[in-house]
Amino acid sequence: MQPVRSRIFGSSKELSRRRFLSTQELIDRDDKYGGRHFKPLPVVLAKGDGAHLWDVEGKRYLDFLAGFSTVNQGHCHPRLVKVMREQAGKLAHTSRAFYSEPHGELGEYLTKLLGWDRFLPMNTGVEAGDTAIKVARRWGYRIKRIPTNQATVIFAERNFCGRSIAALSASTDPNCYTDFGPYVPRFDKIPFNDLNALERKFKEDPTICAFMVEPIQGEAGVVVPNDGYLKGVRDLCTKYNVLWIADEVQTGLCRTGKRLAVDHENQRPDILILGKALSGGVYPVSGILADEQIMLCLETGSHGSTFGGSPLGNKVALEAVKILEEENLAENARKLGDIVRQELEKLPKDIATEFRGRGLLTGLVINKDLAEGWDICLKLKEAGLLTRPAHGQILRISPPLVITEEQLREGLNILTTVLRSYK
């Protein structure tokens, strides 16, 4: 592959002697003109295909992050690119002031596939999460008859719902909420994976309208709850007339080896939140699914989004989910996830203290005496593999679900070789 370079364009004289920007110049420009709310790995990416990425110098990498579990279908899947080009050339945006064919098409497909009455499309995962909370509060007042302005929403500690004011109000991570107050009222938190704490909260507070929880906590370090936890959540929410909101922005759509993470216990939440892989990584799409009694608590004018439900977004999302289904990517995630577990659990405890995860949503907890997770990721980059640490010492292993066994084993060999080099 020929190196992909960026150019500076300016005056006619400059145009005549256009030059390529180096990797460092690209990074310096980004640091000078962009926000500093994120710390990228020092690599400038220019191309993606399947499970691979290329930087501006033409170096190829295996992607073990998948855009934080967004490109489940792989980078630039040809079906997604084709659909996006066709729809963008025909009708990209109308707003919801009018009907468009793809809106009902996506809603019909998702509701029949996943088993809820209605689908409400938004753009980003955090926006879908905020929408779920709005719907749950409206249900709390109109169906459960909670007194006005007293509806309470419960969240699991160490959750990650995004970066909106509502999401940070739900967070227990100081990096998310410090100096962003005042916070949304009547948001309460309980320990994750603790059914006793959940029931105590339900018993003591009749104003609770919803419990919002990730079936597997991703940003917290790929924390998998005990078997039976999701069934227990379902039973308690039913018993105390509380809506269960399952935040499957990261875990949903085949990532964990099932279509949905709640499918591991065959449970059905009242509101399901989808995002990330619903977009296929090519156009932001998210949304919530719920039955009519809940969803129709929103009436005309009570909610909306300029780009949510656009023809382009809906068409992309429809194709993204069809790819997951037709290419059997949940099964691929399950099968390859078993290989990841088998290989990484062979590492001695003085290198990795714990392996976590389901399917291809996995994390490896690195012994803090070995090295810092960031430093390991820098070495992995040099060796041709890209990922990011969570909470310092947890390496994410979440490649695109289209990755082959050969590619996966190549990546695992890079990972284990780098880790053993510290010895």
Coordinates of C-alpha atoms in Angstrom, one line a residue, residues 97-421:
A97 CA -41.5 16.8 9.8
F98 CA -42.2 14.3 7.0
Y99 CA -42.5 10.6 6.5
S100 CA -39.8 8.7 4.6
E101 CA -39.7 5.1 3.5
P102 CA -36.6 4.0 5.5
H103 CA -38.0 5.1 8.9
G104 CA -40.8 2.5 8.9
E105 CA -38.7 -0.1 7.2
L106 CA -36.1 0.0 10.0
G107 CA -38.7 0.1 12.7
E108 CA -40.6 -3.0 11.3
Y109 CA -37.3 -4.9 10.9
L110 CA -36.0 -4.3 14.4
T111 CA -39.3 -4.8 16.2
K112 CA -39.9 -8.1 14.5
L113 CA -36.3 -9.3 14.9
L114 CA -35.9 -8.3 18.6
G115 CA -39.5 -8.6 19.9
W116 CA -40.7 -5.2 21.0
D117 CA -43.7 -3.2 19.7
R118 CA -41.9 0.0 18.7
F119 CA -38.5 1.5 17.8
L120 CA -37.6 5.2 18.3
P121 CA -34.4 6.2 16.4
M122 CA -31.9 8.7 17.7
N123 CA -28.2 9.4 16.8
T124 CA -25.7 8.6 19.5
G125 CA -25.8 6.1 22.4
V126 CA -25.9 8.8 25.1
E127 CA -28.9 10.4 23.3
A128 CA -30.7 7.1 23.3
G129 CA -29.9 6.7 27.0
D130 CA -31.4 10.2 27.7
T131 CA -34.4 9.2 25.7
A132 CA -34.9 6.1 27.7
I133 CA -34.8 8.1 30.9
K134 CA -37.4 10.6 29.5
V135 CA -39.7 7.8 28.5
A136 CA -39.3 6.1 31.9
R137 CA -40.1 9.2 33.8
R138 CA -43.1 10.0 31.7
W139 CA -44.3 6.4 32.3
G140 CA -43.7 6.8 36.0
Y141 CA -46.0 9.8 36.2
R142 CA -48.7 8.7 33.8
I143 CA -48.9 5.0 34.4
K144 CA -47.4 4.3 37.8
R145 CA -48.8 7.6 39.2
I146 CA -45.6 8.8 40.9
P147 CA -46.2 12.4 42.3
T148 CA -45.1 15.2 40.0
N149 CA -41.3 15.8 39.8
Q150 CA -40.5 13.0 42.2
A151 CA -39.7 10.1 39.8
T152 CA -36.4 8.5 40.7
V153 CA -34.1 6.5 38.4
I154 CA -31.6 4.0 39.8
F155 CA -28.2 3.3 38.2
A156 CA -25.5 0.7 38.9
E157 CA -22.3 2.1 40.3
R158 CA -19.3 2.3 37.8
N159 CA -21.7 2.6 34.9
F160 CA -20.8 4.5 31.7
C161 CA -23.8 6.0 30.0
G162 CA -22.0 8.7 28.0
R163 CA -21.1 12.3 28.6
S164 CA -24.3 14.3 28.6
I165 CA -25.4 16.1 31.8
A166 CA -27.9 13.3 32.5
A167 CA -25.2 10.6 31.9
L168 CA -22.6 12.3 34.1
S169 CA -25.3 12.8 36.8
A170 CA -25.6 9.0 36.8
S171 CA -21.9 8.4 37.0
T172 CA -19.8 7.5 40.0
D173 CA -16.5 8.3 38.1
P174 CA -15.1 11.7 39.2
N175 CA -13.5 12.1 35.8
C176 CA -17.0 12.2 34.4
Y177 CA -18.8 14.5 36.8
T178 CA -16.3 16.8 38.6
D179 CA -17.0 20.5 38.1
F180 CA -20.0 19.9 35.8
G181 CA -22.7 20.3 38.4
P182 CA -25.4 21.0 39.4
Y183 CA -26.6 17.5 38.5
V184 CA -29.9 16.0 37.5
P185 CA -31.9 15.3 40.7
R186 CA -33.4 12.0 41.8
F187 CA -30.7 9.9 40.2
D188 CA -29.6 7.2 42.7
K189 CA -26.8 4.6 42.5
I190 CA -26.4 1.1 43.9
P191 CA -23.6 -1.5 43.6
F192 CA -23.6 -3.5 40.3
N193 CA -24.3 -7.2 40.5
D194 CA -26.0 -6.9 43.9
L195 CA -29.7 -8.0 43.9
N196 CA -30.1 -7.5 47.6
A197 CA -29.1 -3.8 47.3
L198 CA -31.5 -3.4 44.4
E199 CA -34.4 -4.9 46.4
R200 CA -33.6 -2.8 49.4
K201 CA -33.8 0.3 47.3
F202 CA -37.1 -0.7 45.7
K203 CA -38.6 -1.4 49.1
E204 CA -37.6 1.9 50.6
D205 CA -38.5 4.2 47.7
P206 CA -41.9 4.0 45.9
T207 CA -40.9 6.8 43.6
I208 CA -38.5 4.7 41.6
C209 CA -39.6 4.5 37.9
A210 CA -36.7 2.7 36.4
F211 CA -33.4 0.8 36.9
M212 CA -30.9 1.4 34.1
V213 CA -28.0 -1.0 33.9
E214 CA -25.5 -2.5 31.4
P215 CA -25.8 -6.3 31.2
I216 CA -22.0 -6.2 31.1
Q217 CA -20.2 -3.1 32.3
G218 CA -17.8 -2.2 29.5
E219 CA -16.0 1.0 30.4
A220 CA -15.7 -0.2 34.0
G221 CA -13.4 -2.9 32.7
V222 CA -15.6 -5.6 31.1
V223 CA -17.3 -6.6 34.4
V224 CA -19.6 -9.6 33.9
P225 CA -22.2 -10.1 36.5
N226 CA -23.0 -13.4 38.2
D227 CA -25.2 -15.9 36.4
G228 CA -28.8 -15.2 37.4
Y229 CA -28.2 -11.5 38.0
L230 CA -30.2 -10.4 34.9
K231 CA -33.1 -12.8 35.8
G232 CA -33.1 -11.3 39.3
V233 CA -33.2 -7.8 37.9
R234 CA -36.2 -8.8 35.7
D235 CA -38.0 -10.4 38.6
L236 CA -37.5 -7.5 41.0
C237 CA -38.5 -4.9 38.5
T238 CA -41.7 -6.8 37.8
K239 CA -42.4 -7.3 41.5
Y240 CA -42.0 -3.6 42.4
N241 CA -43.5 -2.2 39.1
V242 CA -40.2 -0.6 38.0
L243 CA -39.1 -0.4 34.4
W244 CA -35.8 -2.2 33.6
I245 CA -33.8 -0.2 31.1
A246 CA -31.0 -2.4 29.6
D247 CA -28.2 -0.2 28.2
E248 CA -26.9 -2.4 25.4
V249 CA -25.2 0.4 23.5
Q250 CA -21.9 -1.5 23.7
T251 CA -23.0 -5.1 24.5
G252 CA -25.8 -5.3 21.9
L253 CA -25.9 -6.6 18.4
C254 CA -23.7 -9.7 18.5
R255 CA -20.7 -8.4 20.5
T256 CA -21.0 -10.9 23.3
G257 CA -21.8 -14.0 21.3
K258 CA -25.5 -13.5 21.4
R259 CA -27.7 -11.0 19.5
L260 CA -28.2 -9.2 22.8
A261 CA -26.3 -9.6 26.0
V262 CA -29.6 -10.1 27.9
D263 CA -30.1 -13.2 25.7
H264 CA -27.5 -15.0 27.7
E265 CA -30.2 -15.4 30.4
N266 CA -33.2 -15.2 28.1
Q267 CA -34.5 -12.1 29.7
R268 CA -36.5 -9.2 28.3
P269 CA -36.0 -5.6 29.6
D270 CA -38.8 -3.1 29.4
I271 CA -36.7 -0.6 27.4
L272 CA -33.7 -1.7 25.3
I273 CA -31.0 0.9 24.3
L274 CA -29.0 0.3 21.1
G275 CA -26.2 2.3 19.6
K276 CA -22.6 1.9 18.4
A277 CA -22.9 -1.2 16.1
L278 CA -26.3 -0.1 14.9
S279 CA -24.4 2.4 12.9
G280 CA -21.9 0.0 11.4
G281 CA -19.4 2.7 12.1
V282 CA -20.4 4.8 9.1
Y283 CA -23.2 7.1 10.3
P284 CA -24.3 7.7 13.9
V285 CA -27.5 5.8 14.7
S286 CA -29.0 4.8 18.0
G287 CA -32.4 4.2 19.5
I288 CA -34.7 2.5 22.0
L289 CA -37.2 -0.3 21.8
A290 CA -40.2 -0.7 24.0
D291 CA -43.8 -1.9 24.0
E292 CA -46.7 0.4 23.2
Q293 CA -47.8 1.2 26.8
I294 CA -44.3 2.6 27.5
M295 CA -43.3 4.1 24.1
L296 CA -46.6 5.9 23.6
C297 CA -46.2 7.9 26.7
L298 CA -44.4 10.2 24.4
E299 CA -46.9 12.2 22.3
T300 CA -46.4 14.7 19.5
G301 CA -44.0 17.5 20.5
S302 CA -42.7 15.8 23.7
H303 CA -39.5 14.5 22.1
G304 CA -37.5 14.9 18.9
S305 CA -34.2 15.1 17.1
T306 CA -33.2 17.0 14.0
F307 CA -31.1 14.1 12.6
G308 CA -32.7 11.2 14.5
G309 CA -34.6 8.9 12.1
S310 CA -33.1 10.4 9.0
P311 CA -33.4 8.4 5.8
L312 CA -29.7 8.0 5.6
G313 CA -29.3 6.9 9.2
N314 CA -32.2 4.4 9.0
K315 CA -31.0 2.9 5.7
V316 CA -27.5 2.4 7.1
A317 CA -28.8 0.9 10.4
L318 CA -31.1 -1.5 8.5
E319 CA -28.1 -2.8 6.4
A320 CA -25.8 -2.9 9.5
V321 CA -28.2 -5.2 11.4
K322 CA -28.8 -7.4 8.3
I323 CA -25.1 -7.9 7.9
L324 CA -24.8 -9.0 11.5
E325 CA -27.6 -11.5 11.0
E326 CA -26.8 -12.8 7.5
E327 CA -23.0 -13.2 8.2
N328 CA -23.8 -15.0 11.5
L329 CA -21.5 -12.6 13.4
A330 CA -22.9 -13.5 16.9
E331 CA -21.7 -17.1 16.4
N332 CA -18.3 -15.9 15.2
A333 CA -18.0 -13.7 18.3
R334 CA -18.9 -16.7 20.5
K335 CA -16.5 -19.1 18.8
L336 CA -13.6 -16.7 18.6
G337 CA -14.3 -15.4 22.1
D338 CA -13.6 -18.9 23.4
I339 CA -10.2 -18.9 21.6
V340 CA -9.4 -15.5 23.2
R341 CA -10.2 -16.9 26.6
Q342 CA -8.3 -20.1 26.1
E343 CA -5.2 -18.4 24.9
L344 CA -5.1 -15.5 27.4
E345 CA -5.8 -17.6 30.4
K346 CA -2.5 -19.4 29.7
L347 CA -0.6 -16.2 30.7
P348 CA 1.0 -16.5 34.2
K349 CA -0.5 -14.4 37.0
D350 CA 2.6 -12.3 37.3
I351 CA 1.7 -10.9 33.8
A352 CA -2.2 -11.0 33.8
T353 CA -4.2 -11.4 37.0
E354 CA -7.6 -11.9 35.4
F355 CA -9.4 -12.4 32.2
R356 CA -13.0 -11.0 31.8
G357 CA -15.6 -11.0 29.2
R358 CA -18.1 -12.8 26.9
G359 CA -17.8 -13.3 23.2
L360 CA -15.5 -10.6 21.7
L361 CA -16.1 -8.1 24.5
T362 CA -13.2 -9.0 26.7
G363 CA -10.6 -7.5 28.9
L364 CA -7.3 -8.6 30.3
V365 CA -6.2 -7.3 33.7
I366 CA -2.5 -6.6 33.7
N367 CA -0.4 -7.0 36.9
K368 CA 0.3 -3.5 38.0
D369 CA 3.9 -4.5 38.8
L370 CA 4.5 -5.5 35.2
A371 CA 3.8 -2.3 33.3
E372 CA 1.2 0.5 32.8
G373 CA -1.6 -0.3 30.4
W374 CA -0.8 2.8 28.3
D375 CA 2.8 1.8 27.9
I376 CA 1.8 -1.7 26.8
C377 CA -0.6 -0.2 24.2
L378 CA 2.3 1.9 22.9
K379 CA 4.4 -1.2 22.4
L380 CA 1.5 -3.1 20.8
K381 CA 1.1 -0.2 18.4
E382 CA 4.7 -0.5 17.3
A383 CA 4.1 -4.3 16.9
G384 CA 1.1 -3.7 14.7
L385 CA -1.9 -4.0 17.0
L386 CA -4.2 -1.2 18.2
T387 CA -6.2 -1.2 21.4
R388 CA -6.7 1.0 24.5
P389 CA -6.6 0.4 28.3
A390 CA -9.5 0.8 30.6
H391 CA -8.8 2.1 34.1
G392 CA -5.1 1.9 33.6
Q393 CA -4.5 -1.8 33.7
I394 CA -7.2 -3.5 31.7
L395 CA -6.4 -4.2 28.1
R396 CA -9.5 -4.3 25.8
I397 CA -9.7 -7.1 23.3
S398 CA -12.8 -6.3 21.2
P399 CA -12.0 -6.6 17.5
P400 CA -14.5 -6.3 14.7
L401 CA -16.7 -9.4 14.6
V402 CA -15.7 -10.1 11.0
I403 CA -12.2 -11.0 12.2
T404 CA -11.0 -14.4 11.1
E405 CA -9.5 -17.0 13.3
E406 CA -6.1 -16.6 11.6
Q407 CA -6.2 -12.8 12.1
L408 CA -7.3 -13.2 15.7
R409 CA -4.5 -15.6 16.5
E410 CA -2.0 -13.3 14.8
G411 CA -3.2 -10.5 17.1
L412 CA -3.1 -12.7 20.2
N413 CA 0.4 -13.7 19.3
I414 CA 1.4 -10.0 19.1
L415 CA -0.3 -9.3 22.4
T416 CA 1.2 -12.2 24.4
T417 CA 4.7 -11.6 22.8
V418 CA 4.7 -8.0 23.9
L419 CA 3.4 -8.9 27.4
R420 CA 6.1 -11.6 27.9
S421 CA 8.8 -9.2 26.7

